[in-house]
Coordinates of C-alpha atoms in Angstrom, one line a residue:
M265 CA -294.3 -18.0 -26.2
G266 CA -295.1 -18.6 -22.6
D267 CA -293.9 -22.1 -22.4
V268 CA -290.6 -21.3 -24.3
A269 CA -289.5 -18.2 -22.0
R270 CA -290.6 -20.7 -18.8
E271 CA -288.2 -23.3 -20.3
R272 CA -285.5 -20.8 -21.0
K273 CA -285.8 -19.3 -17.6
V274 CA -285.6 -22.9 -16.4
I275 CA -282.4 -23.5 -18.4
M276 CA -280.6 -19.9 -17.3
N277 CA -281.7 -20.6 -13.6
F278 CA -279.7 -24.3 -14.2
L279 CA -276.7 -22.7 -15.5
N280 CA -276.5 -19.9 -12.9
L281 CA -276.4 -22.5 -10.5
L282 CA -273.7 -24.1 -12.1
A283 CA -271.8 -21.0 -12.3
I284 CA -271.7 -20.5 -8.6
K285 CA -267.9 -19.9 -7.6
D286 CA -267.4 -21.8 -11.1
M287 CA -267.7 -25.1 -8.9
G288 CA -270.4 -26.6 -11.2
H289 CA -268.1 -25.8 -14.3
G290 CA -265.3 -27.5 -12.5
L291 CA -267.5 -30.5 -12.1
I292 CA -268.4 -30.6 -15.4
I293 CA -264.6 -30.5 -16.9
G294 CA -263.7 -33.1 -14.3
S295 CA -266.6 -35.7 -15.0
T296 CA -265.8 -34.9 -18.7
V297 CA -261.6 -35.7 -18.3
M298 CA -262.7 -39.0 -16.1
M299 CA -265.0 -40.3 -19.0
I300 CA -262.9 -39.2 -22.1
C301 CA -259.1 -38.9 -21.2
P302 CA -257.3 -42.5 -20.9
A303 CA -256.1 -43.4 -17.6
V304 CA -252.4 -42.8 -18.0
V305 CA -253.6 -39.0 -18.6
Q306 CA -255.7 -39.0 -15.4
L307 CA -252.5 -40.3 -13.6
R308 CA -250.5 -37.6 -14.8
L309 CA -253.0 -35.0 -14.0
L310 CA -253.2 -36.3 -10.4
R311 CA -249.3 -36.0 -10.1
S312 CA -249.7 -32.5 -11.3
L313 CA -251.9 -31.7 -8.2
P314 CA -248.8 -30.4 -5.7
Y315 CA -247.8 -27.6 -8.7
L316 CA -251.1 -26.6 -9.3
S317 CA -252.4 -26.5 -5.7
A318 CA -249.0 -24.4 -5.4
I319 CA -250.4 -22.0 -8.3
S320 CA -253.4 -21.9 -6.5
F321 CA -252.3 -20.9 -3.3
A322 CA -249.9 -18.4 -4.3
L323 CA -252.5 -16.7 -6.4
A324 CA -255.0 -16.7 -3.1
L325 CA -252.6 -15.1 -1.4
S326 CA -251.7 -12.7 -4.0
L327 CA -254.8 -11.4 -4.4
G328 CA -255.1 -10.3 -1.0
A329 CA -252.1 -8.2 -1.3
V330 CA -253.3 -6.6 -4.3
Y331 CA -256.4 -5.9 -2.6
L332 CA -254.5 -4.0 0.0
I333 CA -252.5 -1.7 -2.5
Y334 CA -256.1 -0.9 -4.1
P335 CA -257.0 2.5 -2.8
N336 CA -260.8 1.6 -2.2
Y337 CA -262.9 -0.8 -1.7
F338 CA -264.7 -3.8 -3.7
D339 CA -268.1 -3.8 -1.9
H340 CA -270.5 -1.1 -1.0
V341 CA -270.7 -2.5 2.7
E342 CA -267.5 -2.2 3.7
P343 CA -267.2 1.6 4.2
T344 CA -270.3 1.5 6.7
V345 CA -268.2 -1.5 8.1
T346 CA -265.1 0.9 8.7
V347 CA -267.4 4.2 9.8
I348 CA -268.8 1.7 12.4
G349 CA -265.2 0.9 13.7
Q350 CA -264.4 4.4 13.7
I351 CA -267.7 5.5 15.6
V352 CA -266.6 2.6 18.5
A353 CA -263.3 4.0 18.5
A354 CA -264.6 7.4 19.2
G355 CA -266.9 6.0 22.1
G356 CA -270.0 6.1 19.9
Q357 CA -272.7 3.2 19.8
A358 CA -272.3 0.7 17.3
Y359 CA -276.0 -0.4 17.8
P360 CA -278.2 3.1 18.3
Q361 CA -281.5 3.2 19.1
G362 CA -283.9 5.5 17.0
T363 CA -283.9 6.2 13.5
D364 CA -279.7 6.3 13.3
W365 CA -279.4 2.7 12.9
Q366 CA -281.1 3.1 9.2
F367 CA -278.1 5.2 8.2
N368 CA -275.2 2.9 9.6
G369 CA -276.9 -0.4 11.5
L370 CA -275.5 -3.4 10.8
V371 CA -276.2 -6.9 12.3
Y372 CA -272.4 -7.9 12.5
G373 CA -271.0 -8.6 16.0
P374 CA -269.1 -6.3 18.1
G375 CA -265.8 -8.2 17.4
L376 CA -265.8 -7.1 13.9
Y377 CA -266.2 -3.3 14.9
L378 CA -263.3 -3.8 17.6
L379 CA -260.9 -4.8 14.8
N380 CA -262.1 -2.2 12.6
A381 CA -261.6 0.5 15.3
I382 CA -258.1 -0.8 16.2
G383 CA -256.8 -0.8 12.6
T384 CA -258.4 2.6 11.6
Q385 CA -256.6 4.1 14.6
L386 CA -253.2 2.7 13.8
F387 CA -253.5 3.1 10.0
D388 CA -255.3 4.8 7.1
P389 CA -258.8 4.5 7.5
I390 CA -259.4 2.6 4.5
L391 CA -255.9 0.4 4.8
G392 CA -256.6 0.0 8.3
S393 CA -260.1 -1.5 7.8
K394 CA -258.8 -4.0 5.2
L395 CA -255.6 -4.9 7.0
P396 CA -257.3 -7.2 9.5
G397 CA -259.6 -9.2 6.7
V398 CA -256.6 -9.7 4.6
L399 CA -254.3 -11.0 7.7
S400 CA -257.1 -13.2 8.7
Y401 CA -257.4 -14.6 5.3
S402 CA -253.8 -15.1 4.8
F403 CA -253.2 -16.9 8.1
G404 CA -256.0 -18.9 7.6
L405 CA -254.7 -20.2 4.3
L406 CA -251.2 -21.1 5.7
L407 CA -252.6 -23.0 8.4
L408 CA -254.6 -25.2 6.2
W409 CA -251.3 -25.5 3.9
W410 CA -249.3 -26.4 6.9
F411 CA -251.5 -29.0 8.7
L412 CA -253.1 -30.5 5.6
P413 CA -250.0 -31.4 3.5
S414 CA -251.3 -33.9 1.0
P415 CA -251.9 -32.7 -2.6
I416 CA -255.9 -33.2 -3.0
P417 CA -256.7 -31.0 0.1
R418 CA -254.0 -28.2 -1.0
A419 CA -255.4 -28.3 -4.1
M420 CA -258.8 -27.7 -2.7
L421 CA -257.4 -24.4 -1.6
V422 CA -258.5 -23.0 -5.0
L423 CA -262.1 -23.1 -3.7
T424 CA -261.1 -19.9 -1.3
Y425 CA -259.8 -18.2 -4.3
L426 CA -263.0 -18.5 -6.4
F427 CA -264.7 -16.6 -3.9
Y428 CA -262.3 -13.5 -4.8
E429 CA -262.9 -10.4 -2.6
F430 CA -265.3 -12.4 -0.2
G431 CA -262.5 -14.0 1.2
F432 CA -260.6 -11.1 2.7
W433 CA -262.9 -8.1 2.8
N434 CA -263.6 -6.4 6.1
R435 CA -266.9 -8.3 6.7
P436 CA -266.7 -11.4 9.1
E437 CA -266.1 -14.2 6.9
S438 CA -262.3 -13.7 6.4
H439 CA -262.2 -13.8 10.5
L440 CA -264.6 -16.8 10.5
L441 CA -262.3 -18.3 7.7
F442 CA -259.2 -18.1 10.1
L443 CA -261.2 -19.3 13.2
T444 CA -262.0 -22.4 11.8
A445 CA -258.8 -23.1 10.1
L446 CA -257.6 -22.9 13.8
G447 CA -260.3 -25.5 14.5
V448 CA -258.5 -27.9 11.9
A449 CA -255.2 -27.2 13.7
L450 CA -256.8 -28.1 16.8
V451 CA -258.4 -31.3 15.7
T452 CA -255.4 -32.3 13.6
R453 CA -253.1 -32.6 16.6
P454 CA -255.6 -33.1 19.6
Q455 CA -254.6 -32.3 23.1
K456 CA -256.5 -32.7 26.6
W457 CA -257.3 -28.9 26.0
T458 CA -258.7 -29.4 22.4
L459 CA -262.4 -29.3 23.3
L460 CA -262.3 -26.1 25.4
C461 CA -260.0 -24.4 23.0
L462 CA -262.8 -24.9 20.5
G463 CA -265.4 -23.4 22.7
F464 CA -263.1 -20.5 23.0
L465 CA -263.1 -20.0 19.5
A466 CA -266.6 -20.6 19.2
G467 CA -267.2 -17.8 21.1
V468 CA -265.2 -15.6 19.5
A469 CA -266.9 -16.5 16.2
T470 CA -270.1 -15.5 17.7
T471 CA -268.9 -12.2 18.4
F472 CA -268.4 -11.8 14.4
K473 CA -271.8 -13.1 13.7
F474 CA -274.3 -14.7 15.7
T475 CA -274.1 -17.8 13.6
G476 CA -270.6 -18.2 13.7
F477 CA -270.7 -20.7 16.6
L478 CA -272.4 -23.1 14.3
F479 CA -269.2 -23.6 12.3
F480 CA -267.6 -25.6 15.1
V481 CA -270.3 -28.1 16.2
P482 CA -268.8 -30.6 13.7
F483 CA -265.1 -29.8 15.1
A484 CA -266.3 -30.4 18.6
L485 CA -268.2 -33.8 17.1
V486 CA -264.7 -34.9 15.9
V487 CA -263.2 -35.0 19.3
C488 CA -266.3 -36.4 21.0
V489 CA -266.2 -39.1 18.3
Q490 CA -262.9 -39.9 19.7
K491 CA -263.8 -39.9 23.5
I492 CA -266.6 -37.9 24.7
N493 CA -265.9 -36.2 27.9
W494 CA -269.5 -34.3 29.6
P495 CA -267.8 -32.0 31.9
K496 CA -265.1 -30.9 29.6
L497 CA -268.2 -30.2 26.7
L498 CA -270.0 -28.3 29.4
F499 CA -267.1 -26.5 30.5
A500 CA -266.3 -25.5 26.6
G501 CA -270.0 -24.4 26.0
I502 CA -269.9 -22.2 29.2
L503 CA -266.5 -20.6 28.3
G504 CA -267.9 -20.0 24.7
I505 CA -271.0 -18.2 25.8
S506 CA -268.8 -15.9 28.1
V507 CA -266.5 -15.0 25.5
A508 CA -269.4 -14.4 23.2
W509 CA -270.8 -11.8 25.8
L510 CA -267.9 -10.1 26.9
P511 CA -267.5 -7.4 24.1
Y512 CA -271.3 -6.5 25.6
A513 CA -269.5 -5.4 28.8
L514 CA -268.2 -2.2 26.6
P515 CA -270.3 0.8 26.5
V516 CA -270.1 1.2 22.9
F517 CA -272.1 -2.2 22.5
N518 CA -275.8 -2.7 23.9
F519 CA -276.6 -6.2 23.5
Y520 CA -280.6 -5.2 23.3
N521 CA -280.1 -2.8 20.5
H522 CA -278.2 -5.5 18.7
L523 CA -280.8 -8.4 19.5
A524 CA -283.3 -5.7 18.1
Y525 CA -281.0 -5.6 14.9
I526 CA -281.0 -9.2 14.5
Q527 CA -284.7 -9.5 15.3
T528 CA -285.5 -7.0 12.4
L529 CA -283.2 -9.2 10.3
A530 CA -285.5 -12.1 11.0
T531 CA -288.5 -10.7 9.7
Q532 CA -287.2 -10.3 6.0
T533 CA -288.2 -12.8 3.7
L534 CA -285.9 -15.2 2.3
S535 CA -285.0 -15.1 -1.4
A536 CA -285.5 -18.2 -3.4
S537 CA -282.8 -17.5 -6.0
I538 CA -280.3 -17.0 -3.3
L539 CA -281.4 -19.9 -1.0
Q540 CA -280.9 -22.1 -4.6
S541 CA -277.4 -20.4 -4.8
N542 CA -276.6 -21.5 -1.3
L543 CA -277.8 -25.0 -1.9
A544 CA -275.9 -25.5 -5.0
Y545 CA -272.7 -24.2 -3.5
A546 CA -273.2 -26.5 -0.6
F547 CA -273.7 -29.2 -3.1
F548 CA -270.8 -28.9 -5.1
S549 CA -268.3 -28.4 -2.2
F550 CA -269.6 -31.6 -0.5
L551 CA -269.3 -33.6 -3.4
P552 CA -265.4 -34.5 -3.0
V553 CA -266.3 -35.1 0.7
I554 CA -269.2 -37.7 0.0
W555 CA -267.6 -39.4 -2.5
L556 CA -264.4 -40.2 -1.0
W557 CA -266.7 -41.3 2.1
F558 CA -268.7 -43.4 -0.2
T559 CA -265.9 -45.3 -1.5
Q560 CA -265.0 -46.6 1.8
R561 CA -268.1 -46.4 3.9
N562 CA -267.8 -50.0 5.1
N563 CA -264.5 -49.1 6.8
L564 CA -265.1 -48.8 10.4
Q565 CA -263.1 -45.8 10.8
A566 CA -265.2 -44.0 8.2
R567 CA -268.3 -44.7 9.8
G568 CA -267.2 -42.0 12.7
I569 CA -266.7 -39.4 9.7
G570 CA -269.9 -40.5 8.2
L571 CA -271.7 -39.0 11.5
I572 CA -269.3 -35.7 11.1
I573 CA -270.5 -35.3 7.5
L574 CA -274.1 -35.7 8.3
V575 CA -274.0 -33.1 11.1
D576 CA -271.9 -30.9 8.9
V577 CA -274.5 -31.1 6.1
V578 CA -277.0 -30.2 8.6
I579 CA -275.3 -27.0 9.7
E580 CA -274.9 -26.2 6.3
I581 CA -278.3 -26.3 5.4
L582 CA -279.1 -24.3 8.5
V583 CA -276.5 -21.5 7.3
C584 CA -277.8 -21.7 3.9
I585 CA -281.4 -20.7 5.2
A586 CA -280.0 -17.8 7.3
A587 CA -278.0 -16.6 4.3
S588 CA -280.8 -16.1 2.1
K589 CA -281.7 -13.0 3.2
P590 CA -281.6 -10.2 0.5
G591 CA -277.8 -9.1 0.1
A592 CA -276.4 -12.4 1.4
G593 CA -275.2 -15.6 -0.6
P594 CA -272.8 -18.4 -0.5
H595 CA -269.8 -16.5 0.6
H596 CA -271.5 -16.8 4.0
L597 CA -270.7 -20.7 3.8
L598 CA -266.9 -19.9 3.4
P599 CA -266.0 -20.5 6.8
G600 CA -267.0 -24.3 6.3
L601 CA -264.6 -25.1 3.7
P602 CA -261.6 -25.8 6.3
L603 CA -263.7 -28.5 7.7
K604 CA -264.5 -30.2 4.6
I605 CA -260.9 -29.8 3.4
W606 CA -259.7 -31.5 6.4
L607 CA -262.4 -34.3 6.0
V608 CA -261.2 -34.9 2.4
H609 CA -257.5 -35.2 4.2
Q610 CA -258.5 -37.9 6.6
L611 CA -260.9 -39.7 4.0
D612 CA -257.7 -39.5 1.4
R613 CA -255.5 -40.7 3.8
K614 CA -257.6 -43.8 5.1
S615 CA -258.0 -44.7 1.3
T616 CA -254.2 -44.9 0.4
R617 CA -254.1 -47.2 3.7
L618 CA -256.9 -49.7 2.2

């Protein structure tokens, strides 16, 4: 009985990993279609991608709109974020000392509470706390749709839809998604000041979550692979650090108390099941990127992209580990999707030229 129960548990764990945001099931369905369906049918399915991606895009945006109408929250942490925003608006401490942090203490950065403070003062508290996240989510999707106009990258936007409310709730993920979408816009149409803007965005991302800057390391590499400028890179780093530090100049944000919160979080043990889920999501979401790169790895232009993919894989593994604390999960990797979609766009364009 012990062996049977152990085998059953292994099978259930495997099925659970496949069910991560429906990616594993999509992989099985896609593999089955490639093996069973004739080439003519596969070509017809590919031609339908623009329509399928448009449907996915409409569903993703409509889900955010419905959430605004819904008169409550989907997650138990969201009311706490709203309350801390109201405390900040009233001049209270976002990171109090003593035992108060046990009631409303969260390790999120000051940028999140500032947005909630503004929203709750301008609108009804529930609507005002949800609106910034929905707007960031919607604008992030619109940016990706506009700057990556080929069918396959647009179809990948369905991955944001599969996150459901995790994409637009009032926690940091929606804002980080918007910031990384801005990163895609910057590297898609590079200018002389692109690297400096990436440093600024990395600083803003860090004000929402202390690991937010990690998502911008691959973007900086995209610029540096083309032509590295050490003085500009150094200035971008200084700019990012300055922006990340700026909110702590306000009396409602105590840097040392916030640091103590983060240190308390660091003492928590990792959850093996959450780590497995995070790694499974990272694996599934990287598959189209790595597959496209592998088909053209001998192309000189693809070698630079290979370095970017390698760095991004390392970054995602670090985020997977950081997001394995109790209560975390694969949604912490959502801000990494825009770069993967951009990589697919770049590789798809190169493959059509070969």
